[in-house]
XYZ file of C-alpha atoms in Angstrom:
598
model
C 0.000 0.000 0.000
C 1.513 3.306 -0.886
C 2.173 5.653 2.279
C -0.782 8.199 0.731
C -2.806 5.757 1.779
C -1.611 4.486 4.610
C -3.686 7.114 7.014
C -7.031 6.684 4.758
C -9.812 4.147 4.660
C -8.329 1.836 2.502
C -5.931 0.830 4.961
C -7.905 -2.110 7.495
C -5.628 -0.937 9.728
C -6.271 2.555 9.998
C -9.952 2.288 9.364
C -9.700 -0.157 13.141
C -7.838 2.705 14.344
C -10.095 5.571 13.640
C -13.191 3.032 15.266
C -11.834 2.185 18.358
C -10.520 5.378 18.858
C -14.224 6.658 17.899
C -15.291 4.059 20.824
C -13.226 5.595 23.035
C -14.676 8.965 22.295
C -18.115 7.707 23.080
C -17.367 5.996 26.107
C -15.897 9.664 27.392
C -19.543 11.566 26.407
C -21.090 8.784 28.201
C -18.622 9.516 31.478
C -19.379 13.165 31.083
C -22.976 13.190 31.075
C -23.226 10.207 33.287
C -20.157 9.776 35.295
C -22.415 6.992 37.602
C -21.960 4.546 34.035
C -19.542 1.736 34.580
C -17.180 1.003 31.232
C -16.966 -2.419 29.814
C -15.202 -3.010 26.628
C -15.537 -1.159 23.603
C -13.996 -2.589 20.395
C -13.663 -1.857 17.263
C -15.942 -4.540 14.429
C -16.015 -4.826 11.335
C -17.857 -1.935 10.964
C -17.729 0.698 13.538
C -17.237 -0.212 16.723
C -19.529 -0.706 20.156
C -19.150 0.036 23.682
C -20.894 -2.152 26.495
C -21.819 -0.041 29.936
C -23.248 -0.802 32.712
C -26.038 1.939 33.206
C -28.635 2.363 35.988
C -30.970 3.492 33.656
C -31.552 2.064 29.848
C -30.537 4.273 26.991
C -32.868 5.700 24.877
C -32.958 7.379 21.640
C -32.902 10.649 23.088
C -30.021 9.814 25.268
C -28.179 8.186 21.881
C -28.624 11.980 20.792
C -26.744 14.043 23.817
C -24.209 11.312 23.669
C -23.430 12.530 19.963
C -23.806 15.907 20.708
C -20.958 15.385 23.438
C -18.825 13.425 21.203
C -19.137 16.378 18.350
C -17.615 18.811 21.476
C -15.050 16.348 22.413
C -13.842 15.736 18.639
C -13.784 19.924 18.370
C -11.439 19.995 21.519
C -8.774 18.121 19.550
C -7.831 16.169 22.765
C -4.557 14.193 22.605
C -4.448 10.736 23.284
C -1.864 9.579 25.730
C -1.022 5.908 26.470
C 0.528 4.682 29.947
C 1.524 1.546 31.566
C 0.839 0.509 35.046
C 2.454 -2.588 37.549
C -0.889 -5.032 37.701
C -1.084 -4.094 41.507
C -1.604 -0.676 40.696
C -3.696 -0.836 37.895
C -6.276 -2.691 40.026
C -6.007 0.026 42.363
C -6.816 2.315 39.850
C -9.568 0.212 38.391
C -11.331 0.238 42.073
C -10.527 4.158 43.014
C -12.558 4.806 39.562
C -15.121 2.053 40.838
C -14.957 0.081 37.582
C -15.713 -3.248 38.274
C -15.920 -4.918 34.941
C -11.914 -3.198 34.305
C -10.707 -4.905 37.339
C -12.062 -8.232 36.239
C -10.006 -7.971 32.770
C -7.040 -6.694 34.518
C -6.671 -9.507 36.743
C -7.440 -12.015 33.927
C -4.371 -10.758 31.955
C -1.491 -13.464 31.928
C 1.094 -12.253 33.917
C 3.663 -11.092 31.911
C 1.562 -8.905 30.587
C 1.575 -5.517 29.497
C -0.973 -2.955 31.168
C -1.886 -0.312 29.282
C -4.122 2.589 29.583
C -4.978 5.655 27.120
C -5.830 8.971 28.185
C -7.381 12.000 26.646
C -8.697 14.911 28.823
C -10.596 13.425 31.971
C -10.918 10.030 30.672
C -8.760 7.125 31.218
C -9.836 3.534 30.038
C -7.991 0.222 29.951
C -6.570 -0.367 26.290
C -3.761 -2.441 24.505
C -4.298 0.270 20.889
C -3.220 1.663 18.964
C -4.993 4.894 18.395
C -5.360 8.512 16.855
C -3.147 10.515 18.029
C -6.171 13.431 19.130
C -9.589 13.377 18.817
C -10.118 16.134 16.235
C -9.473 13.178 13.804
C -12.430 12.067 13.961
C -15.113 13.732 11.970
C -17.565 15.643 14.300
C -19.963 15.945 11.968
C -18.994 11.999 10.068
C -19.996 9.536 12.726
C -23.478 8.296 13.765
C -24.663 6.346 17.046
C -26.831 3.456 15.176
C -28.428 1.081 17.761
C -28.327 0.435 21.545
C -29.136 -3.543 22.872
C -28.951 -6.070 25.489
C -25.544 -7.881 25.484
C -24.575 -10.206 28.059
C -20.941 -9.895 30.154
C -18.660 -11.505 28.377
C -20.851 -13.183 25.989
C -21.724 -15.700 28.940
C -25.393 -15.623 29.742
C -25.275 -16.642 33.219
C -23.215 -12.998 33.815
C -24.980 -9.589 34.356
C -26.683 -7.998 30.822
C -25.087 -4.852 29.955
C -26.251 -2.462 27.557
C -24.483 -2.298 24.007
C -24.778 0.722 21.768
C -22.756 0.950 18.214
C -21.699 3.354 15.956
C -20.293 4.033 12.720
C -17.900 6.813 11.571
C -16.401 7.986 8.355
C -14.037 10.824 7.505
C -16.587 13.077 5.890
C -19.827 13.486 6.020
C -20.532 12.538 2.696
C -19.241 8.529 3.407
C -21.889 8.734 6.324
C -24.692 9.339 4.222
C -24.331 7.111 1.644
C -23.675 4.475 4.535
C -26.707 5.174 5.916
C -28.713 5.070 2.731
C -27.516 1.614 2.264
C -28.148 0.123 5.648
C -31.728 1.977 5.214
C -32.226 -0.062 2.499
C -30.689 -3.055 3.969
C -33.167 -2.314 6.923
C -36.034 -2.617 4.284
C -34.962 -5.990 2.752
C -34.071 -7.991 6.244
C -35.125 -11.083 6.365
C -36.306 -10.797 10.143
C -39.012 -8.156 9.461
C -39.884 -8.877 5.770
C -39.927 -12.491 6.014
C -42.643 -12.353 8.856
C -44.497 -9.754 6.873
C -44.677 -12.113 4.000
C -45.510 -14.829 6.107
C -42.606 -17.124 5.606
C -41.675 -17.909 8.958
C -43.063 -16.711 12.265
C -41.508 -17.579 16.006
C -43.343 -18.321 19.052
C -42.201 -17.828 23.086
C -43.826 -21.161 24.164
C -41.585 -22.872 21.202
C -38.401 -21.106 22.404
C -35.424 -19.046 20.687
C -34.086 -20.859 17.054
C -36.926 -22.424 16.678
C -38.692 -21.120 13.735
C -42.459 -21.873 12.578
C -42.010 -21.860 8.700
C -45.219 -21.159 7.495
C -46.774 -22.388 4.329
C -45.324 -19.842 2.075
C -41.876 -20.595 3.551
C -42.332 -24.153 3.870
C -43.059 -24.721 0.093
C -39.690 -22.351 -0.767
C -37.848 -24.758 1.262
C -39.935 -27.922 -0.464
C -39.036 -26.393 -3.912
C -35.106 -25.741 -2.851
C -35.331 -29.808 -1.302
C -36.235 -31.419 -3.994
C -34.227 -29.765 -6.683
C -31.227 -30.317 -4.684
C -32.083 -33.937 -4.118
C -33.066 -34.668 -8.315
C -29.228 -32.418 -9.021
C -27.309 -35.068 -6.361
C -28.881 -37.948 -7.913
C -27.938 -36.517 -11.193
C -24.517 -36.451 -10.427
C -24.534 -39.923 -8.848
C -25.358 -39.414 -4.881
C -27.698 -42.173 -3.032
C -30.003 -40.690 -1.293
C -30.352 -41.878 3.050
C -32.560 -41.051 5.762
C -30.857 -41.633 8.937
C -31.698 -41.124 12.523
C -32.598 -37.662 14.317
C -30.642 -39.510 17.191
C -28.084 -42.018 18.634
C -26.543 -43.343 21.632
C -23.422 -41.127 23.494
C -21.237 -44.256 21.747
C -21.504 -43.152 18.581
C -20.565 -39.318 19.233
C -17.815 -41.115 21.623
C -16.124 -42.996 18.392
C -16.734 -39.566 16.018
C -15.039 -37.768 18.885
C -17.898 -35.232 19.212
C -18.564 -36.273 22.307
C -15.198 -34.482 22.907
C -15.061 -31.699 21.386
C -18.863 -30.512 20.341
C -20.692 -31.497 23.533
C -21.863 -28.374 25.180
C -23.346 -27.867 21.904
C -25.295 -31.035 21.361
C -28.375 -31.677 23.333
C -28.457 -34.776 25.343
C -31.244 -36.954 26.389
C -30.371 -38.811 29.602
C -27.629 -37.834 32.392
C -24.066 -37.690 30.578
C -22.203 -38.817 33.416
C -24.240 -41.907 34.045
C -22.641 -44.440 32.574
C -24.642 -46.780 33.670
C -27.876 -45.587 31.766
C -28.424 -45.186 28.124
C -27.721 -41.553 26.943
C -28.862 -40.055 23.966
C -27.703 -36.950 22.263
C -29.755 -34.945 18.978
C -27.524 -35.029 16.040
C -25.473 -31.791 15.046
C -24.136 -33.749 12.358
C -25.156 -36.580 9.969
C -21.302 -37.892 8.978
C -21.145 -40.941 11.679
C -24.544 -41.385 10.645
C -23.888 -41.875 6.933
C -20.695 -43.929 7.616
C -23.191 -46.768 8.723
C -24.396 -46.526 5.478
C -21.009 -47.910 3.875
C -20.296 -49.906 7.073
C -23.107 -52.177 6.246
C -20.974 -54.741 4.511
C -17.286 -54.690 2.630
C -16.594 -52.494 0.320
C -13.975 -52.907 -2.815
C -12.267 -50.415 -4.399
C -15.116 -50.937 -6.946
C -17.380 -49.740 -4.830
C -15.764 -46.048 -4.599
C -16.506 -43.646 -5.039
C -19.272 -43.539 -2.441
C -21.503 -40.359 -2.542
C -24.431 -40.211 -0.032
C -26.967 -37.116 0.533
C -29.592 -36.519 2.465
C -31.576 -33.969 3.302
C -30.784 -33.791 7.168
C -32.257 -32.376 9.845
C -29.699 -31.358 12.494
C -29.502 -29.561 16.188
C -26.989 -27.269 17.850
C -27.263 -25.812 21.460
C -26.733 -22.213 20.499
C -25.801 -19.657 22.864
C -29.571 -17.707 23.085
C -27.567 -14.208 22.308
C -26.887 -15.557 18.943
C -30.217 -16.073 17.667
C -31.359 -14.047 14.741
C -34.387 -14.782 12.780
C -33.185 -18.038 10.293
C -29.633 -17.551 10.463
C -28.791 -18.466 13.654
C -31.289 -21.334 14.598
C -31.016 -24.263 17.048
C -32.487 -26.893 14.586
C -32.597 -26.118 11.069
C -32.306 -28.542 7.867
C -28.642 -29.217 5.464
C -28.280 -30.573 1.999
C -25.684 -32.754 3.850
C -22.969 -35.467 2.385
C -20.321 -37.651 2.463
C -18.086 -39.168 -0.297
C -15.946 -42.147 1.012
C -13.030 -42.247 -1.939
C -9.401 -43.961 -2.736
C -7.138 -41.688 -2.228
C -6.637 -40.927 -6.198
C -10.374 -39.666 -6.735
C -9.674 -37.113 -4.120
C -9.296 -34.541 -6.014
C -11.716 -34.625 -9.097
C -14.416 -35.418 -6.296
C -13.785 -32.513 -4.807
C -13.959 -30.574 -7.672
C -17.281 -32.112 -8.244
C -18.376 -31.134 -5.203
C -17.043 -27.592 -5.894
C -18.354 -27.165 -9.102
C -22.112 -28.542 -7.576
C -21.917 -25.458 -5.012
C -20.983 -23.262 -7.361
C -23.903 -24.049 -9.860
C -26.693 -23.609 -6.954
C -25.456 -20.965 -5.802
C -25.293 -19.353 -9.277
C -28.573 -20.580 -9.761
C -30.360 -19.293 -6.900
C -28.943 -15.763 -7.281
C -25.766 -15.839 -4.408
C -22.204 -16.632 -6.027
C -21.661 -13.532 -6.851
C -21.498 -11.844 -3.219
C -19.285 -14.985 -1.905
C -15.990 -15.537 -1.344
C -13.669 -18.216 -0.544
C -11.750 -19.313 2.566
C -9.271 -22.227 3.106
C -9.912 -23.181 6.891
C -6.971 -24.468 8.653
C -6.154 -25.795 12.208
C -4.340 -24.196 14.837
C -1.061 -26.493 15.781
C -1.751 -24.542 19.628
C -4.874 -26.438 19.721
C -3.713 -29.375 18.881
C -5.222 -32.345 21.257
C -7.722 -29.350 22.772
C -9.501 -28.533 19.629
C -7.840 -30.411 17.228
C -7.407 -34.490 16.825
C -4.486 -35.875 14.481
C -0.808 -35.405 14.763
C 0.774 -33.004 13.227
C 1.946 -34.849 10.331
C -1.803 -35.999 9.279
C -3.100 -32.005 9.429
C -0.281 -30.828 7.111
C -0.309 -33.958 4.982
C -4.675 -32.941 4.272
C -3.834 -29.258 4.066
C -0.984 -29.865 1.761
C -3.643 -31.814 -0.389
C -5.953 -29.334 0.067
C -3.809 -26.211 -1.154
C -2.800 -28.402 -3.683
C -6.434 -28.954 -5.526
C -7.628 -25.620 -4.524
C -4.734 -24.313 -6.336
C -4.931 -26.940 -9.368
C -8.885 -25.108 -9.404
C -7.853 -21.563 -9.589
C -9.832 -21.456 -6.270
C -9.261 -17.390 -5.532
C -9.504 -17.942 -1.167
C -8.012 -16.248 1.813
C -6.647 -18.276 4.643
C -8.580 -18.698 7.973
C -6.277 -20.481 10.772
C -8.059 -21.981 13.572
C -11.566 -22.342 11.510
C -10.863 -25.814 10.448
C -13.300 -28.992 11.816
C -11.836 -30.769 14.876
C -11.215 -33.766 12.079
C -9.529 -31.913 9.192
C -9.037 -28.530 7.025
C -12.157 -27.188 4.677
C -12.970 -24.785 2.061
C -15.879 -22.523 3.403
C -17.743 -20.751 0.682
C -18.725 -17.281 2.783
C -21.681 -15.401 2.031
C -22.413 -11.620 2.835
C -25.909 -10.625 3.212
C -27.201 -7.222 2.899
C -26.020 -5.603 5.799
C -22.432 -6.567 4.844
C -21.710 -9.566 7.441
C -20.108 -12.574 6.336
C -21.539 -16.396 7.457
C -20.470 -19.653 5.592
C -23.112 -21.042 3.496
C -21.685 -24.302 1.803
C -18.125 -26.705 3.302
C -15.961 -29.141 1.623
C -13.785 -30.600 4.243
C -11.189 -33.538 3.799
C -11.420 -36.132 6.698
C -8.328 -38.217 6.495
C -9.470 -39.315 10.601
C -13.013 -40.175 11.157
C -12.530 -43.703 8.143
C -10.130 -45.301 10.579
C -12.162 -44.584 14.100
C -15.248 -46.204 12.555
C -13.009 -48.917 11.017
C -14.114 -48.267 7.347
C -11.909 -49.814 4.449
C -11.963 -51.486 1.363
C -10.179 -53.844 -0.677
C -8.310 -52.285 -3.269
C -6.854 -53.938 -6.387
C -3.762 -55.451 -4.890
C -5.995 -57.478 -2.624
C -5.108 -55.495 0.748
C -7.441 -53.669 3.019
C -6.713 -50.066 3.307
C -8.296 -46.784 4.894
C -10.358 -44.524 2.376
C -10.780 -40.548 2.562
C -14.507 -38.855 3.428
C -15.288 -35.299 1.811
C -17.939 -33.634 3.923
C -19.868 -31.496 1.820
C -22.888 -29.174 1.257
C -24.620 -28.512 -2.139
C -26.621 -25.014 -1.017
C -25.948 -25.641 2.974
C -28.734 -24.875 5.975
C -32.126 -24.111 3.730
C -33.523 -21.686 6.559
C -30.085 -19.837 6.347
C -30.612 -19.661 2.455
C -34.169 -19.029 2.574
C -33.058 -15.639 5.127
C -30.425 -14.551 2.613
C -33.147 -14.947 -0.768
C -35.460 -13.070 0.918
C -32.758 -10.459 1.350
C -31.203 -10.791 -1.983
C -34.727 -10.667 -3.922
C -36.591 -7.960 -1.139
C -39.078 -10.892 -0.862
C -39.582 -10.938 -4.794
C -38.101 -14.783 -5.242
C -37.314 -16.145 -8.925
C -40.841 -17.127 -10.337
C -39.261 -20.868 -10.191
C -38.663 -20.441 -6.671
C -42.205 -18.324 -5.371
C -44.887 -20.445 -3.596
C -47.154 -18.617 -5.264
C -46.665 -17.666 -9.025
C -49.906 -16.703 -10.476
C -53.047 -15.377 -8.986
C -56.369 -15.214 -11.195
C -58.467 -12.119 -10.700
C -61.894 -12.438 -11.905
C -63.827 -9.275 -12.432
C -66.720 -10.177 -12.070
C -68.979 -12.765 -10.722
C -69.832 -13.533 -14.283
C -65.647 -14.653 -15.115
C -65.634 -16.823 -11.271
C -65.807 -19.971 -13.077
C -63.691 -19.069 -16.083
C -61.195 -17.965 -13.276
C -61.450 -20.920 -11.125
C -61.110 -22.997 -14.232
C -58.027 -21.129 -15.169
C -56.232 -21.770 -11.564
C -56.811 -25.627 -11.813
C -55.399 -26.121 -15.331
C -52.318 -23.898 -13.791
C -52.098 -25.778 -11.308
C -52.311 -29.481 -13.095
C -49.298 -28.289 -15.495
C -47.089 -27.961 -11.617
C -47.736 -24.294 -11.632
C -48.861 -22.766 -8.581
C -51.729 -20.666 -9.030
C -54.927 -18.963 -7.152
C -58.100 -17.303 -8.005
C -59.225 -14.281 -5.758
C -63.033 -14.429 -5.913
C -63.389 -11.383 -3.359
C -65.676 -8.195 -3.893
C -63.125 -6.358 -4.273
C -61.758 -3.229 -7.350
C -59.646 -4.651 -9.355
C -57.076 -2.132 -7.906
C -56.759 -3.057 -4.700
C -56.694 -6.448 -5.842
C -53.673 -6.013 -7.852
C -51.868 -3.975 -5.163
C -51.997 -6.694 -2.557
C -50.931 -9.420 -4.970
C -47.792 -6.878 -5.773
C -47.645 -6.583 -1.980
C -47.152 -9.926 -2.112
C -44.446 -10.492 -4.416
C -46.941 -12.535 -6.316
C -45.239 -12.617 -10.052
C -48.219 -12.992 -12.293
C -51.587 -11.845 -11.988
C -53.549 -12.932 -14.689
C -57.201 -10.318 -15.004
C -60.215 -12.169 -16.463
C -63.068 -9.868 -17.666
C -66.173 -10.723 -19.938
C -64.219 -10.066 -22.720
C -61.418 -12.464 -21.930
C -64.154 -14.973 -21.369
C -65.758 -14.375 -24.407
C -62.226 -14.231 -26.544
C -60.619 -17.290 -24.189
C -57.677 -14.900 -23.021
C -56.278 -13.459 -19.964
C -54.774 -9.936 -19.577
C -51.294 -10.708 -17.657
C -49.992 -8.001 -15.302
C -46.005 -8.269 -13.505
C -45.774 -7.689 -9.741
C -43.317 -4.908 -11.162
C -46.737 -2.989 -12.697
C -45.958 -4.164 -16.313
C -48.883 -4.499 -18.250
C -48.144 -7.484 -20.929
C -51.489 -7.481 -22.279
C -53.715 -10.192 -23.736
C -52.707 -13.401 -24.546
C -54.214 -17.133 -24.563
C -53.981 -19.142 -21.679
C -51.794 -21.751 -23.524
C -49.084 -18.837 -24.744
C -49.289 -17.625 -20.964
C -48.851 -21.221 -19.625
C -45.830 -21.827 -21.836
C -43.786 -18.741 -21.224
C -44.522 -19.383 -17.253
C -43.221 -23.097 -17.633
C -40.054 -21.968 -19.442
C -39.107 -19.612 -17.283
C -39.655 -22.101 -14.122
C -37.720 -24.625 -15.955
C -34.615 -22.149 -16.953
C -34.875 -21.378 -13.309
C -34.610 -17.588 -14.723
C -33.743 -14.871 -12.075
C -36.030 -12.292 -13.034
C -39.333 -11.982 -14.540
């Protein structure tokens, strides 16, 4: 990076910078107009930065707007920022003089060698490793924007205290800021959590519990729709299809080793530490499922490759702070499998499995705001996080670098994002408001074949150990069905809609003719209703837009009498008449070319 723009935006670095020192700003307002508010931490993220407090009273939107107004005074003052270090006896002096409770916990958390650092500018001293801006009349006073203020728990850990979290964002000019805000306004407008219940896709419920979505009928035929068009592409491409178990015994999650190392979040039927009672556990994962599948008698080097899908349901014990809408669910359903494979297929199988993810995703309207990341262990971990020796992980990423490289795979490297059994690609999708979350894994198992004792005989007559690739085709359908709704504002692909044409009679006269209409649509696989209501036309047509409907096909006495239908867009185009047959086959060639747009 050239040094012009080493103190701009463009540099991550400096962009952290000007956040956290932007945090630290708005922790100081807070002090001054409420010196009673105890600090907690106050990071930069990915974009902006948040501070967590601990307030005897719960911030408002008014009180969002004096703490801006005292930031603005405090960025005018051009305040220098002045970092310190203190012995750890003394800094926990200071952290009780100031009576900041939540600053004395980190402090005596640190390891002991070290370093305790504090910035200061003006009045204000916090806790902080850095770096920052060197005063505060960097930051623009009139560039930054308090966005939000929540619940967030201590540390992340429910049991502790719930704090209260409010974020901003910052730019240097005021200009940046607006055009920000203009795109998270219309980000605000096509989330998933607020359209998606207007639309009646999904709904939750209290009684249910958190991440446990209702998907209502309109979301529940998307997902049908997504199923089985993933299930006809696998067997396409040679999968066999399984239907395994929701659950199984602790000893099977003992010999898969996620009894180990995913436990806390599994949930288990039965006492875990009784083991002298059966204990059962939900599955979070289908793989030692599936291996049962090959395991149910030998296997020749004939037999392999191996693919098996299903379409699985799965559950993880989420923390409940990381619920959100169908992203972050506690059961939810995968276009899961597993490929057991001699060692020589490993890499065209992978790149079938790549080029599989690739095409759904392109098809449903997503590959082009992903990215690609190479997940690899973390040698620290090994034997905490991480099973294998050494020599085993950097034999599978070696392969792994190897075929991703061989595939012009364009990735970033992620260390310590690996599985607990071996490295994976991680297709990574951002949604509207610009956060990332993996959609679709391929992972390379060179572990979990031997602990379940799976081999074959290959063609010299010994038995030998095969490689698994764990892999997704389109990944967790509620995530999916969250990011379309985004991606389309609601308006899905006609292929995709569970509702693609509605009839609008008229008049009472053109009921029938409608009706009639709707159930040859519907006999030809298109989904189609009639709305028979005493309503105008208008307001007719302005609900089924409301409701993303594509086609609405207006039948008046002279469509009757002609044997047309006037076709109208949920965009407001007017296509005019045409028969039902010319309608019907334009509608089934654009479901079939699973076009993107009308």
């Amino acid at each position: 990076m050239s040094e012009e723009n080493l103190y701009t935006f463009e540099n991550p670095d400096f962009r952290k910078t000007y956040w956290h020192t932007s945090s630290h700003v708005m922790a100081q307002a807070v002090k001054r107009l409420w010196p009673e508010v105890q600090l907690a931490i106050g990071p930069a993220i990915e974009e902006g930065w948040y501070y967590d407090f601990d307030a005897p009273f719960s911030f408002t939107p008014e009180h969002l707007e004096k703490i801006e107004a005292e930031m603005k005074k405090i960025c005018k003052e051009r305040i220098r920022l002045e970092r310190s270090e203190l012995p750890r006896a003394e800094a926990i002096a200071w952290a009780e003089a100031h009576n900041e409770p939540y600053k004395k916990e980190l402090i005596v958390d640190l390891p002991a060698d070290a370093v305790i650092s504090f910035y200061t500018q003006g009045e204000f001293t916090d806790l902080c490793a850095g770096p920052h801006l060197d005063h505060t009349g960097r930051i623009k006073h009139n560039g930054f924007k308090l966005t939000k203020s929540c619940g967030a728990y201590w540390r992340g850990d429910s049991n502790r205290k719930m704090l209260q979290r409010i974020y901003g964002i910052g730019f240097p000019s005021k200009e940046e800021l607006d055009v920000y805000l203009e795109k998270q306004a219309e980000a605000l407008k096509r989330d998933h959590n607020k359209l998606g219940r207007e639309l009646e896709f999904f709904t939750t419920v209290e009684e249910i519990g958190q991440g446990l979505p209702i998907l209502l009928p309109k979301g529940a035929r998307v997902i049908q729709t997504l199923q089985r068009w993933i299930e006809d592409e696998e067997q396409k491409r040679g999968y066999l299809l399984t239907k395994t178990p929701l659950m199984a015994k602790r000893e099977l999650y003992k010999i898969s080793g996620h009894w180990d190392h995913y436990l806390d979040g599994m949930f288990i039927l039965g006492d875990p530490s009784d083991e002298e009672k059966e204990c059962f556990a939900l599955r979070p994962m289908t793989c030692p499922f599936q291996y049962q599948v090959y395991l149910n008698r030998a296997r020749s080097y004939r037999d392999l490759p191996m693919r098996l899908g299903e379409t699985s349901t799965l559950f993880r014990n989420e923390d409940s702070g990381e619920m959100h809408g169908l992203i972050r669910v506690r059961q939810f359903t995968i276009s899961e499998g597993h490929l057991i494979l001699r060692p020589d297929q490993l890499e065209e199988e992978f790149k079938g499995c790549l080029e599989l993810a690739k095409h759904v995703l392109d098809t449903v309207g997503m590959l082009e705001n992903c990215s690609f990341r190479f997940s690899q262990w973390d040698p620290a971990k090994s034997g905490i996080k991480y099973e294998g020796t050494a020599e085993q992980w950097n034999e599978a990423q070696s392969v792994m670098k190897t075929i991703l490289d061989n595939l012009g795979v364009n990735y970033e490297v992620g260390i310590d994002e690996a599985a607990f059994y071996g490295p994976k690609l991680d297709i990574q999708y951002k949604n509207v408001f610009g956060k990332e979350d993996t959609i679709v894994t391929i992972q390379i198992d060179m572990l979990l074949a031997q602990k379940f004792g799976m081999e074959y005989t290959d063609a010299d007559g010994l038995k030998k150990t095969p490689y698994i690739i764990h892999r997704t085709s389109l990944g967790c359908y509620e995530r999916t069905l969250a990011y379309l709704i985004e991606r389309y504002a609601g308006a899905l692909p006609l292929w995709m809609m569970p509702e693609q044409v509605r009839v609008l009679p008229i008049t009472d006269r053109t009921h029938e003719y409608g009706k009639e209409l709707a159930e040859k649509l519907k006999a030809l696989g298109i989904k189609a209703e009639t709305d028979c209501r005493s309503e105008k036309l208008g307001y007719k047509i302005r609900e089924a837009q409301m409701q993303k409907v594509p086609y609405m096909l207006v039948v008046g006495d002279r469509d009757m009498e002609n044997g047309t239908v006037s076709v109208r867009t949920r965009k407001g185009d007017d296509l005019g008449a045409m028969t039902p047959d010319a309608f019907i086959a334009k509608c089934l060639t654009e479901i079939a070319s699973k076009s993107k747009e009308i």
